[in-house]
PDB file of N, CA and C in Angstrom:
ATOM      1  N   MET A   9      13.775  -7.372  -0.859  1.00 33.00           N
ATOM      2  CA  MET A   9      12.867  -7.967   0.062  1.00 33.00           C
ATOM      3  C   MET A   9      11.506  -7.270  -0.064  1.00 33.00           C
ATOM      4  N   THR A  10      10.420  -8.138  -0.063  1.00 35.00           N
ATOM      5  CA  THR A  10       9.216  -7.573  -0.359  1.00 35.00           C
ATOM      6  C   THR A  10       8.525  -7.175   0.982  1.00 35.00           C
ATOM      7  N   ALA A  11       7.416  -6.352   0.942  1.00 36.00           N
ATOM      8  CA  ALA A  11       6.687  -5.943   2.122  1.00 36.00           C
ATOM      9  C   ALA A  11       5.807  -7.107   2.473  1.00 36.00           C
ATOM     10  N   PRO A  12       5.570  -7.405   3.693  1.00 37.00           N
ATOM     11  CA  PRO A  12       4.724  -8.399   4.104  1.00 37.00           C
ATOM     12  C   PRO A  12       3.286  -7.911   3.883  1.00 37.00           C
ATOM     13  N   GLU A  13       2.333  -8.732   3.808  1.00 39.00           N
ATOM     14  CA  GLU A  13       0.876  -8.312   3.802  1.00 39.00           C
ATOM     15  C   GLU A  13       0.486  -7.986   5.276  1.00 39.00           C
ATOM     16  N   LEU A  14      -0.444  -7.120   5.402  1.00 40.00           N
ATOM     17  CA  LEU A  14      -0.864  -6.611   6.686  1.00 40.00           C
ATOM     18  C   LEU A  14      -1.596  -7.835   7.322  1.00 40.00           C
ATOM     19  N   ALA A  15      -1.602  -7.832   8.549  1.00 43.00           N
ATOM     20  CA  ALA A  15      -2.292  -9.014   9.286  1.00 43.00           C
ATOM     21  C   ALA A  15      -3.779  -9.094   8.867  1.00 43.00           C
ATOM     22  N   SER A  16      -4.301 -10.224   9.023  1.00 44.00           N
ATOM     23  CA  SER A  16      -5.697 -10.350   8.662  1.00 44.00           C
ATOM     24  C   SER A  16      -6.443  -9.468   9.757  1.00 44.00           C
ATOM     25  N   ASN A  17      -7.606  -9.083   9.374  1.00 44.00           N
ATOM     26  CA  ASN A  17      -8.605  -8.190  10.182  1.00 44.00           C
ATOM     27  C   ASN A  17      -8.577  -8.646  11.738  1.00 44.00           C
ATOM     28  N   ASP A  18      -8.693 -10.017  11.891  1.00 49.00           N
ATOM     29  CA  ASP A  18      -8.734 -10.394  13.225  1.00 49.00           C
ATOM     30  C   ASP A  18      -7.423 -10.363  13.948  1.00 49.00           C
ATOM     31  N   GLN A  19      -6.318 -10.161  13.321  1.00 54.00           N
ATOM     32  CA  GLN A  19      -5.088 -10.042  13.878  1.00 54.00           C
ATOM     33  C   GLN A  19      -4.489  -8.630  13.935  1.00 54.00           C
ATOM     34  N   MET A  20      -5.178  -7.668  13.366  1.00 59.00           N
ATOM     35  CA  MET A  20      -4.595  -6.289  13.263  1.00 59.00           C
ATOM     36  C   MET A  20      -4.948  -5.543  14.702  1.00 59.00           C
ATOM     37  N   THR A  21      -3.888  -4.741  15.049  1.00 66.00           N
ATOM     38  CA  THR A  21      -4.070  -3.956  16.158  1.00 66.00           C
ATOM     39  C   THR A  21      -4.919  -2.734  15.870  1.00 66.00           C
ATOM     40  N   ALA A  22      -5.415  -1.860  16.902  1.00 65.00           N
ATOM     41  CA  ALA A  22      -6.087  -0.752  16.635  1.00 65.00           C
ATOM     42  C   ALA A  22      -5.257   0.284  15.796  1.00 65.00           C
ATOM     43  N   ALA A  23      -3.900   0.311  16.023  1.00 62.00           N
ATOM     44  CA  ALA A  23      -3.125   1.186  15.209  1.00 62.00           C
ATOM     45  C   ALA A  23      -3.022   0.803  13.784  1.00 62.00           C
ATOM     46  N   ASP A  24      -3.079  -0.612  13.441  1.00 65.00           N
ATOM     47  CA  ASP A  24      -3.018  -1.099  12.116  1.00 65.00           C
ATOM     48  C   ASP A  24      -4.289  -0.626  11.376  1.00 65.00           C
ATOM     49  N   VAL A  25      -5.408  -0.665  12.202  1.00 66.00           N
ATOM     50  CA  VAL A  25      -6.756  -0.304  11.642  1.00 66.00           C
ATOM     51  C   VAL A  25      -6.828   1.062  11.308  1.00 66.00           C
ATOM     52  N   THR A  26      -6.274   1.977  12.248  1.00 63.00           N
ATOM     53  CA  THR A  26      -6.255   3.381  12.108  1.00 63.00           C
ATOM     54  C   THR A  26      -5.440   3.756  10.760  1.00 63.00           C
ATOM     55  N   LEU A  27      -4.243   3.170  10.769  1.00 65.00           N
ATOM     56  CA  LEU A  27      -3.446   3.541   9.618  1.00 65.00           C
ATOM     57  C   LEU A  27      -4.066   3.104   8.385  1.00 65.00           C
ATOM     58  N   ARG A  28      -4.747   1.931   8.338  1.00 64.00           N
ATOM     59  CA  ARG A  28      -5.448   1.509   7.091  1.00 64.00           C
ATOM     60  C   ARG A  28      -6.507   2.507   6.728  1.00 64.00           C
ATOM     61  N   GLN A  29      -7.352   3.048   7.786  1.00 62.00           N
ATOM     62  CA  GLN A  29      -8.301   3.930   7.453  1.00 62.00           C
ATOM     63  C   GLN A  29      -7.783   5.336   6.948  1.00 62.00           C
ATOM     64  N   ASN A  30      -6.713   5.689   7.594  1.00 61.00           N
ATOM     65  CA  ASN A  30      -6.087   6.971   7.152  1.00 61.00           C
ATOM     66  C   ASN A  30      -5.616   6.830   5.753  1.00 61.00           C
ATOM     67  N   LEU A  31      -5.075   5.782   5.373  1.00 62.00           N
ATOM     68  CA  LEU A  31      -4.466   5.581   3.983  1.00 62.00           C
ATOM     69  C   LEU A  31      -5.599   5.391   2.902  1.00 62.00           C
ATOM     70  N   THR A  32      -6.729   4.897   3.356  1.00 60.00           N
ATOM     71  CA  THR A  32      -7.611   4.433   2.276  1.00 60.00           C
ATOM     72  C   THR A  32      -8.980   5.306   2.326  1.00 60.00           C
ATOM     73  N   GLN A  33      -9.278   5.960   3.438  1.00 61.00           N
ATOM     74  CA  GLN A  33     -10.665   6.538   3.529  1.00 61.00           C
ATOM     75  C   GLN A  33     -10.544   8.042   3.578  1.00 61.00           C
ATOM     76  N   GLN A  34      -9.540   8.589   3.612  1.00 59.00           N
ATOM     77  CA  GLN A  34      -9.481  10.175   3.633  1.00 59.00           C
ATOM     78  C   GLN A  34      -9.841  10.789   2.257  1.00 59.00           C
ATOM     79  N   PRO A  35     -10.671  11.809   2.279  1.00 60.00           N
ATOM     80  CA  PRO A  35     -10.960  12.471   0.889  1.00 60.00           C
ATOM     81  C   PRO A  35      -9.792  13.078   0.394  1.00 60.00           C
ATOM     82  N   VAL A  36      -9.728  12.990  -0.894  1.00 60.00           N
ATOM     83  CA  VAL A  36      -8.574  13.534  -1.575  1.00 60.00           C
ATOM     84  C   VAL A  36      -9.090  14.939  -2.307  1.00 60.00           C
ATOM     85  N   GLU A  37      -8.249  16.013  -1.940  1.00 66.00           N
ATOM     86  CA  GLU A  37      -8.726  17.216  -2.550  1.00 66.00           C
ATOM     87  C   GLU A  37      -8.132  17.339  -3.951  1.00 66.00           C
ATOM     88  N   LYS A  38      -8.801  18.013  -4.820  1.00 70.00           N
ATOM     89  CA  LYS A  38      -8.393  18.075  -6.238  1.00 70.00           C
ATOM     90  C   LYS A  38      -6.972  18.809  -6.315  1.00 70.00           C
ATOM     91  N   GLY A  39      -6.037  18.118  -7.042  1.00 74.00           N
ATOM     92  CA  GLY A  39      -4.697  18.722  -7.232  1.00 74.00           C
ATOM     93  C   GLY A  39      -3.724  18.373  -6.123  1.00 74.00           C
ATOM     94  N   GLU A  40      -4.286  17.468  -5.129  1.00 82.00           N
ATOM     95  CA  GLU A  40      -3.363  17.030  -4.069  1.00 82.00           C
ATOM     96  C   GLU A  40      -2.513  15.777  -4.678  1.00 82.00           C
ATOM     97  N   THR A  41      -1.290  15.777  -4.497  1.00 88.00           N
ATOM     98  CA  THR A  41      -0.357  14.778  -4.940  1.00 88.00           C
ATOM     99  C   THR A  41      -0.392  13.527  -4.119  1.00 88.00           C
ATOM    100  N   LEU A  42       0.149  12.463  -4.588  1.00 85.00           N
ATOM    101  CA  LEU A  42       0.234  11.246  -3.649  1.00 85.00           C
ATOM    102  C   LEU A  42       1.040  11.538  -2.534  1.00 85.00           C
ATOM    103  N   ARG A  43       2.229  12.111  -2.645  1.00 89.00           N
ATOM    104  CA  ARG A  43       2.950  12.608  -1.563  1.00 89.00           C
ATOM    105  C   ARG A  43       2.220  13.307  -0.533  1.00 89.00           C
ATOM    106  N   ASP A  44       1.429  14.241  -0.907  1.00 90.00           N
ATOM    107  CA  ASP A  44       0.532  15.039  -0.079  1.00 90.00           C
ATOM    108  C   ASP A  44      -0.371  14.062   0.698  1.00 90.00           C
ATOM    109  N   CYS A  45      -1.055  13.182   0.019  1.00 87.00           N
ATOM    110  CA  CYS A  45      -1.987  12.183   0.514  1.00 87.00           C
ATOM    111  C   CYS A  45      -1.345  11.336   1.584  1.00 87.00           C
ATOM    112  N   VAL A  46      -0.080  10.852   1.221  1.00 88.00           N
ATOM    113  CA  VAL A  46       0.532  10.003   2.357  1.00 88.00           C
ATOM    114  C   VAL A  46       0.859  10.837   3.471  1.00 88.00           C
ATOM    115  N   GLU A  47       1.464  12.004   3.305  1.00 91.00           N
ATOM    116  CA  GLU A  47       1.873  12.938   4.430  1.00 91.00           C
ATOM    117  C   GLU A  47       0.557  13.164   5.284  1.00 91.00           C
ATOM    118  N   SER A  48      -0.389  13.556   4.630  1.00 90.00           N
ATOM    119  CA  SER A  48      -1.637  13.804   5.433  1.00 90.00           C
ATOM    120  C   SER A  48      -2.167  12.566   6.203  1.00 90.00           C
ATOM    121  N   ALA A  49      -2.195  11.309   5.473  1.00 89.00           N
ATOM    122  CA  ALA A  49      -2.659  10.220   6.230  1.00 89.00           C
ATOM    123  C   ALA A  49      -1.723   9.867   7.397  1.00 89.00           C
ATOM    124  N   LEU A  50      -0.490   9.873   7.242  1.00 91.00           N
ATOM    125  CA  LEU A  50       0.405   9.606   8.319  1.00 91.00           C
ATOM    126  C   LEU A  50       0.403  10.649   9.549  1.00 91.00           C
ATOM    127  N   SER A  51       0.332  11.959   9.046  1.00 92.00           N
ATOM    128  CA  SER A  51       0.224  12.844  10.170  1.00 92.00           C
ATOM    129  C   SER A  51      -1.058  12.724  11.048  1.00 92.00           C
ATOM    130  N   ASN A  52      -2.118  12.356  10.235  1.00 90.00           N
ATOM    131  CA  ASN A  52      -3.409  12.091  11.061  1.00 90.00           C
ATOM    132  C   ASN A  52      -3.369  10.815  11.936  1.00 90.00           C
ATOM    133  N   TYR A  53      -2.730   9.773  11.323  1.00 89.00           N
ATOM    134  CA  TYR A  53      -2.393   8.445  12.000  1.00 89.00           C
ATOM    135  C   TYR A  53      -1.638   8.777  13.382  1.00 89.00           C
ATOM    136  N   PHE A  54      -0.533   9.524  13.278  1.00 90.00           N
ATOM    137  CA  PHE A  54       0.154   9.701  14.594  1.00 90.00           C
ATOM    138  C   PHE A  54      -0.363  10.712  15.473  1.00 90.00           C
ATOM    139  N   ALA A  55      -1.286  11.543  14.954  1.00 91.00           N
ATOM    140  CA  ALA A  55      -2.059  12.330  15.876  1.00 91.00           C
ATOM    141  C   ALA A  55      -3.122  11.755  16.689  1.00 91.00           C
ATOM    142  N   HIS A  56      -3.592  10.561  16.136  1.00 89.00           N
ATOM    143  CA  HIS A  56      -4.606   9.805  16.786  1.00 89.00           C
ATOM    144  C   HIS A  56      -4.213   8.488  17.492  1.00 89.00           C
ATOM    145  N   LEU A  57      -3.019   8.343  17.657  1.00 89.00           N
ATOM    146  CA  LEU A  57      -2.378   7.047  18.328  1.00 89.00           C
ATOM    147  C   LEU A  57      -2.883   6.930  19.683  1.00 89.00           C
ATOM    148  N   GLU A  58      -3.146   8.127  20.436  1.00 87.00           N
ATOM    149  CA  GLU A  58      -3.452   8.122  21.855  1.00 87.00           C
ATOM    150  C   GLU A  58      -2.687   7.269  22.683  1.00 87.00           C
ATOM    151  N   GLY A  59      -1.221   7.333  22.504  1.00 86.00           N
ATOM    152  CA  GLY A  59      -0.423   6.613  23.380  1.00 86.00           C
ATOM    153  C   GLY A  59      -0.118   5.117  23.039  1.00 86.00           C
ATOM    154  N   GLN A  60      -0.698   4.733  21.968  1.00 88.00           N
ATOM    155  CA  GLN A  60      -0.629   3.203  21.487  1.00 88.00           C
ATOM    156  C   GLN A  60       0.791   2.927  21.002  1.00 88.00           C
ATOM    157  N   SER A  61       1.368   2.043  21.220  1.00 89.00           N
ATOM    158  CA  SER A  61       2.649   1.592  20.826  1.00 89.00           C
ATOM    159  C   SER A  61       2.430   1.102  19.431  1.00 89.00           C
ATOM    160  N   VAL A  62       3.341   1.472  18.411  1.00 89.00           N
ATOM    161  CA  VAL A  62       3.190   1.105  17.097  1.00 89.00           C
ATOM    162  C   VAL A  62       4.679   0.701  16.499  1.00 89.00           C
ATOM    163  N   THR A  63       4.671  -0.298  15.671  1.00 91.00           N
ATOM    164  CA  THR A  63       6.009  -0.710  14.952  1.00 91.00           C
ATOM    165  C   THR A  63       5.684  -1.019  13.528  1.00 91.00           C
ATOM    166  N   ASP A  64       6.688  -1.139  12.786  1.00 91.00           N
ATOM    167  CA  ASP A  64       6.631  -1.642  11.454  1.00 91.00           C
ATOM    168  C   ASP A  64       5.736  -0.744  10.541  1.00 91.00           C
ATOM    169  N   VAL A  65       5.716   0.549  10.732  1.00 93.00           N
ATOM    170  CA  VAL A  65       4.892   1.562  10.006  1.00 93.00           C
ATOM    171  C   VAL A  65       5.417   1.459   8.543  1.00 93.00           C
ATOM    172  N   TYR A  66       6.614   1.446   8.408  1.00 94.00           N
ATOM    173  CA  TYR A  66       7.250   1.494   6.957  1.00 94.00           C
ATOM    174  C   TYR A  66       6.575   0.349   6.105  1.00 94.00           C
ATOM    175  N   GLN A  67       6.640  -1.015   6.785  1.00 92.00           N
ATOM    176  CA  GLN A  67       6.106  -2.128   6.016  1.00 92.00           C
ATOM    177  C   GLN A  67       4.581  -1.924   5.837  1.00 92.00           C
ATOM    178  N   MET A  68       3.797  -1.395   6.889  1.00 90.00           N
ATOM    179  CA  MET A  68       2.397  -1.205   6.651  1.00 90.00           C
ATOM    180  C   MET A  68       2.197  -0.368   5.603  1.00 90.00           C
ATOM    181  N   VAL A  69       2.865   0.817   5.473  1.00 92.00           N
ATOM    182  CA  VAL A  69       2.544   1.834   4.489  1.00 92.00           C
ATOM    183  C   VAL A  69       2.813   1.155   3.044  1.00 92.00           C
ATOM    184  N   LEU A  70       3.998   0.529   2.963  1.00 92.00           N
ATOM    185  CA  LEU A  70       4.366  -0.132   1.629  1.00 92.00           C
ATOM    186  C   LEU A  70       3.308  -1.147   1.302  1.00 92.00           C
ATOM    187  N   SER A  71       2.784  -1.876   2.180  1.00 89.00           N
ATOM    188  CA  SER A  71       1.788  -2.894   1.827  1.00 89.00           C
ATOM    189  C   SER A  71       0.379  -2.223   1.335  1.00 89.00           C
ATOM    190  N   GLU A  72       0.121  -1.149   1.996  1.00 89.00           N
ATOM    191  CA  GLU A  72      -1.098  -0.407   1.652  1.00 89.00           C
ATOM    192  C   GLU A  72      -1.108   0.313   0.269  1.00 89.00           C
ATOM    193  N   VAL A  73       0.200   0.711  -0.011  1.00 92.00           N
ATOM    194  CA  VAL A  73       0.374   1.565  -1.276  1.00 92.00           C
ATOM    195  C   VAL A  73       0.681   0.565  -2.336  1.00 92.00           C
ATOM    196  N   GLU A  74       1.454  -0.557  -2.234  1.00 96.00           N
ATOM    197  CA  GLU A  74       1.857  -1.406  -3.280  1.00 96.00           C
ATOM    198  C   GLU A  74       0.812  -2.183  -3.956  1.00 96.00           C
ATOM    199  N   ALA A  75      -0.154  -2.669  -3.210  1.00 95.00           N
ATOM    200  CA  ALA A  75      -1.287  -3.494  -3.784  1.00 95.00           C
ATOM    201  C   ALA A  75      -2.106  -2.669  -4.860  1.00 95.00           C
ATOM    202  N   PRO A  76      -2.628  -1.534  -4.357  1.00 95.00           N
ATOM    203  CA  PRO A  76      -3.419  -0.910  -5.348  1.00 95.00           C
ATOM    204  C   PRO A  76      -2.521  -0.252  -6.501  1.00 95.00           C
ATOM    205  N   LEU A  77      -1.265  -0.036  -6.273  1.00 96.00           N
ATOM    206  CA  LEU A  77      -0.331   0.416  -7.427  1.00 96.00           C
ATOM    207  C   LEU A  77      -0.347  -0.731  -8.507  1.00 96.00           C
ATOM    208  N   LEU A  78      -0.051  -1.960  -8.055  1.00 97.00           N
ATOM    209  CA  LEU A  78       0.025  -3.114  -8.786  1.00 97.00           C
ATOM    210  C   LEU A  78      -1.321  -3.317  -9.558  1.00 97.00           C
ATOM    211  N   ASP A  79      -2.403  -3.188  -8.786  1.00 97.00           N
ATOM    212  CA  ASP A  79      -3.639  -3.423  -9.376  1.00 97.00           C
ATOM    213  C   ASP A  79      -4.125  -2.496 -10.599  1.00 97.00           C
ATOM    214  N   VAL A  80      -3.733  -1.132 -10.342  1.00 97.00           N
ATOM    215  CA  VAL A  80      -4.072  -0.232 -11.256  1.00 97.00           C
ATOM    216  C   VAL A  80      -3.161  -0.338 -12.523  1.00 97.00           C
ATOM    217  N   VAL A  81      -1.871  -0.683 -12.347  1.00 98.00           N
ATOM    218  CA  VAL A  81      -1.000  -0.765 -13.324  1.00 98.00           C
ATOM    219  C   VAL A  81      -1.269  -1.909 -14.187  1.00 98.00           C
ATOM    220  N   MET A  82      -1.752  -3.039 -13.591  1.00 98.00           N
ATOM    221  CA  MET A  82      -2.091  -4.266 -14.336  1.00 98.00           C
ATOM    222  C   MET A  82      -3.380  -3.986 -15.254  1.00 98.00           C
ATOM    223  N   ALA A  83      -4.304  -3.262 -14.546  1.00 98.00           N
ATOM    224  CA  ALA A  83      -5.338  -2.830 -15.430  1.00 98.00           C
ATOM    225  C   ALA A  83      -5.038  -2.003 -16.568  1.00 98.00           C
ATOM    226  N   HIS A  84      -4.166  -1.012 -16.337  1.00 98.00           N
ATOM    227  CA  HIS A  84      -3.658  -0.187 -17.436  1.00 98.00           C
ATOM    228  C   HIS A  84      -3.024  -0.810 -18.612  1.00 98.00           C
ATOM    229  N   VAL A  85      -2.310  -1.800 -18.252  1.00 98.00           N
ATOM    230  CA  VAL A  85      -1.534  -2.695 -19.377  1.00 98.00           C
ATOM    231  C   VAL A  85      -2.436  -3.889 -19.809  1.00 98.00           C
ATOM    232  N   LYS A  86      -3.629  -4.013 -19.301  1.00 98.00           N
ATOM    233  CA  LYS A  86      -4.598  -5.052 -19.745  1.00 98.00           C
ATOM    234  C   LYS A  86      -4.049  -6.369 -19.351  1.00 98.00           C
ATOM    235  N   GLY A  87      -3.325  -6.558 -18.227  1.00 97.00           N
ATOM    236  CA  GLY A  87      -2.850  -7.834 -17.680  1.00 97.00           C
ATOM    237  C   GLY A  87      -1.609  -8.222 -18.211  1.00 97.00           C
ATOM    238  N   ASN A  88      -0.926  -7.498 -19.170  1.00 98.00           N
ATOM    239  CA  ASN A  88       0.336  -7.802 -19.715  1.00 98.00           C
ATOM    240  C   ASN A  88       1.490  -7.697 -18.683  1.00 98.00           C
ATOM    241  N   GLN A  89       2.023  -8.648 -18.251  1.00 98.00           N
ATOM    242  CA  GLN A  89       2.963  -8.607 -17.101  1.00 98.00           C
ATOM    243  C   GLN A  89       4.463  -8.036 -17.681  1.00 98.00           C
ATOM    244  N   THR A  90       4.654  -8.280 -18.855  1.00 98.00           N
ATOM    245  CA  THR A  90       5.875  -7.697 -19.400  1.00 98.00           C
ATOM    246  C   THR A  90       5.889  -6.221 -19.574  1.00 98.00           C
ATOM    247  N   LYS A  91       4.725  -5.698 -20.093  1.00 98.00           N
ATOM    248  CA  LYS A  91       4.582  -4.192 -20.048  1.00 98.00           C
ATOM    249  C   LYS A  91       4.437  -3.626 -18.808  1.00 98.00           C
ATOM    250  N   ALA A  92       3.854  -4.302 -17.771  1.00 98.00           N
ATOM    251  CA  ALA A  92       3.760  -3.896 -16.359  1.00 98.00           C
ATOM    252  C   ALA A  92       5.056  -3.840 -15.684  1.00 98.00           C
ATOM    253  N   SER A  93       5.976  -4.768 -15.861  1.00 98.00           N
ATOM    254  CA  SER A  93       7.213  -4.950 -15.355  1.00 98.00           C
ATOM    255  C   SER A  93       8.180  -3.765 -15.868  1.00 98.00           C
ATOM    256  N   ILE A  94       7.938  -3.400 -17.149  1.00 98.00           N
ATOM    257  CA  ILE A  94       8.747  -2.370 -17.783  1.00 98.00           C
ATOM    258  C   ILE A  94       8.302  -1.018 -17.296  1.00 98.00           C
ATOM    259  N   LEU A  95       7.029  -0.857 -17.158  1.00 97.00           N
ATOM    260  CA  LEU A  95       6.424   0.434 -16.694  1.00 97.00           C
ATOM    261  C   LEU A  95       6.817   0.656 -15.180  1.00 97.00           C
ATOM    262  N   LEU A  96       6.730  -0.486 -14.400  1.00 98.00           N
ATOM    263  CA  LEU A  96       7.255  -0.222 -13.041  1.00 98.00           C
ATOM    264  C   LEU A  96       8.649  -0.227 -12.725  1.00 98.00           C
ATOM    265  N   GLY A  97       9.443  -0.744 -13.784  1.00 97.00           N
ATOM    266  CA  GLY A  97      10.782  -0.880 -13.624  1.00 97.00           C
ATOM    267  C   GLY A  97      11.295  -1.910 -12.624  1.00 97.00           C
ATOM    268  N   LEU A  98      10.494  -3.081 -12.741  1.00 97.00           N
ATOM    269  CA  LEU A  98      10.714  -4.198 -11.986  1.00 97.00           C
ATOM    270  C   LEU A  98      11.085  -5.423 -12.872  1.00 97.00           C
ATOM    271  N   ASN A  99      11.858  -6.346 -12.334  1.00 97.00           N
ATOM    272  CA  ASN A  99      11.977  -7.589 -13.080  1.00 97.00           C
ATOM    273  C   ASN A  99      10.638  -8.364 -13.113  1.00 97.00           C
ATOM    274  N   ARG A 100      10.432  -8.927 -14.222  1.00 97.00           N
ATOM    275  CA  ARG A 100       9.178  -9.737 -14.481  1.00 97.00           C
ATOM    276  C   ARG A 100       8.869 -10.809 -13.270  1.00 97.00           C
ATOM    277  N   GLY A 101       9.862 -11.449 -12.926  1.00 97.00           N
ATOM    278  CA  GLY A 101       9.829 -12.492 -11.880  1.00 97.00           C
ATOM    279  C   GLY A 101       9.414 -11.742 -10.568  1.00 97.00           C
ATOM    280  N   THR A 102       9.962 -10.598 -10.185  1.00 98.00           N
ATOM    281  CA  THR A 102       9.667  -9.795  -9.125  1.00 98.00           C
ATOM    282  C   THR A 102       8.243  -9.431  -9.065  1.00 98.00           C
ATOM    283  N   LEU A 103       7.726  -8.947 -10.244  1.00 98.00           N
ATOM    284  CA  LEU A 103       6.357  -8.513 -10.478  1.00 98.00           C
ATOM    285  C   LEU A 103       5.426  -9.642 -10.228  1.00 98.00           C
ATOM    286  N   ARG A 104       5.640 -10.825 -10.789  1.00 98.00           N
ATOM    287  CA  ARG A 104       4.912 -11.992 -10.472  1.00 98.00           C
ATOM    288  C   ARG A 104       4.732 -12.393  -9.079  1.00 98.00           C
ATOM    289  N   LYS A 105       5.952 -12.362  -8.370  1.00 97.00           N
ATOM    290  CA  LYS A 105       5.849 -12.622  -6.881  1.00 97.00           C
ATOM    291  C   LYS A 105       5.046 -11.634  -6.145  1.00 97.00           C
ATOM    292  N   LYS A 106       5.137 -10.358  -6.411  1.00 97.00           N
ATOM    293  CA  LYS A 106       4.313  -9.452  -5.804  1.00 97.00           C
ATOM    294  C   LYS A 106       2.718  -9.528  -6.154  1.00 97.00           C
ATOM    295  N   LEU A 107       2.524  -9.928  -7.306  1.00 98.00           N
ATOM    296  CA  LEU A 107       1.193 -10.137  -7.752  1.00 98.00           C
ATOM    297  C   LEU A 107       0.549 -11.320  -6.934  1.00 98.00           C
ATOM    298  N   LYS A 108       1.253 -12.259  -6.812  1.00 97.00           N
ATOM    299  CA  LYS A 108       0.848 -13.533  -6.006  1.00 97.00           C
ATOM    300  C   LYS A 108       0.661 -13.120  -4.576  1.00 97.00           C
ATOM    301  N   GLN A 109       1.686 -12.308  -4.078  1.00 95.00           N
ATOM    302  CA  GLN A 109       1.535 -11.814  -2.639  1.00 95.00           C
ATOM    303  C   GLN A 109       0.323 -11.193  -2.278  1.00 95.00           C
ATOM    304  N   TYR A 110      -0.224 -10.296  -3.239  1.00 94.00           N
ATOM    305  CA  TYR A 110      -1.309  -9.587  -2.937  1.00 94.00           C
ATOM    306  C   TYR A 110      -2.724 -10.114  -3.611  1.00 94.00           C
ATOM    307  N   GLY A 111      -2.522 -11.320  -4.022  1.00 96.00           N
ATOM    308  CA  GLY A 111      -3.730 -12.166  -4.617  1.00 96.00           C
ATOM    309  C   GLY A 111      -4.263 -11.499  -5.894  1.00 96.00           C
ATOM    310  N   LEU A 112      -3.310 -11.010  -6.698  1.00 96.00           N
ATOM    311  CA  LEU A 112      -3.618 -10.283  -7.886  1.00 96.00           C
ATOM    312  C   LEU A 112      -3.336 -11.097  -9.110  1.00 96.00           C
ATOM    313  N   LEU A 113      -2.901 -12.284  -8.886  1.00 90.00           N
ATOM    314  CA  LEU A 113      -2.506 -13.147 -10.104  1.00 90.00           C
ATOM    315  C   LEU A 113      -3.398 -14.431  -9.844  1.00 90.00           C
TER     316      LEU A 113
END
């Protein structure tokens, strides 16, 4: 099952906007791992909810991480989907579906 795209900007809740900002706009310290970045972004996100109800955090995080992952991998393999699918450990058909989902194809 693939992660759904985040709602369009006019449909996003304040919590969605906050998560997107925390995942995409936080400065990264030298030597910080991806795991550290995600942990920091999510900790900051939860600390700033101010009582707002939130759901589907798992899917939101996957959507925010998956799109740039695919974009960078495709650039690394110069658009070669076969190489990208091997590098990612995905079936080529699954890769194509995900590339279409994020508007990368």
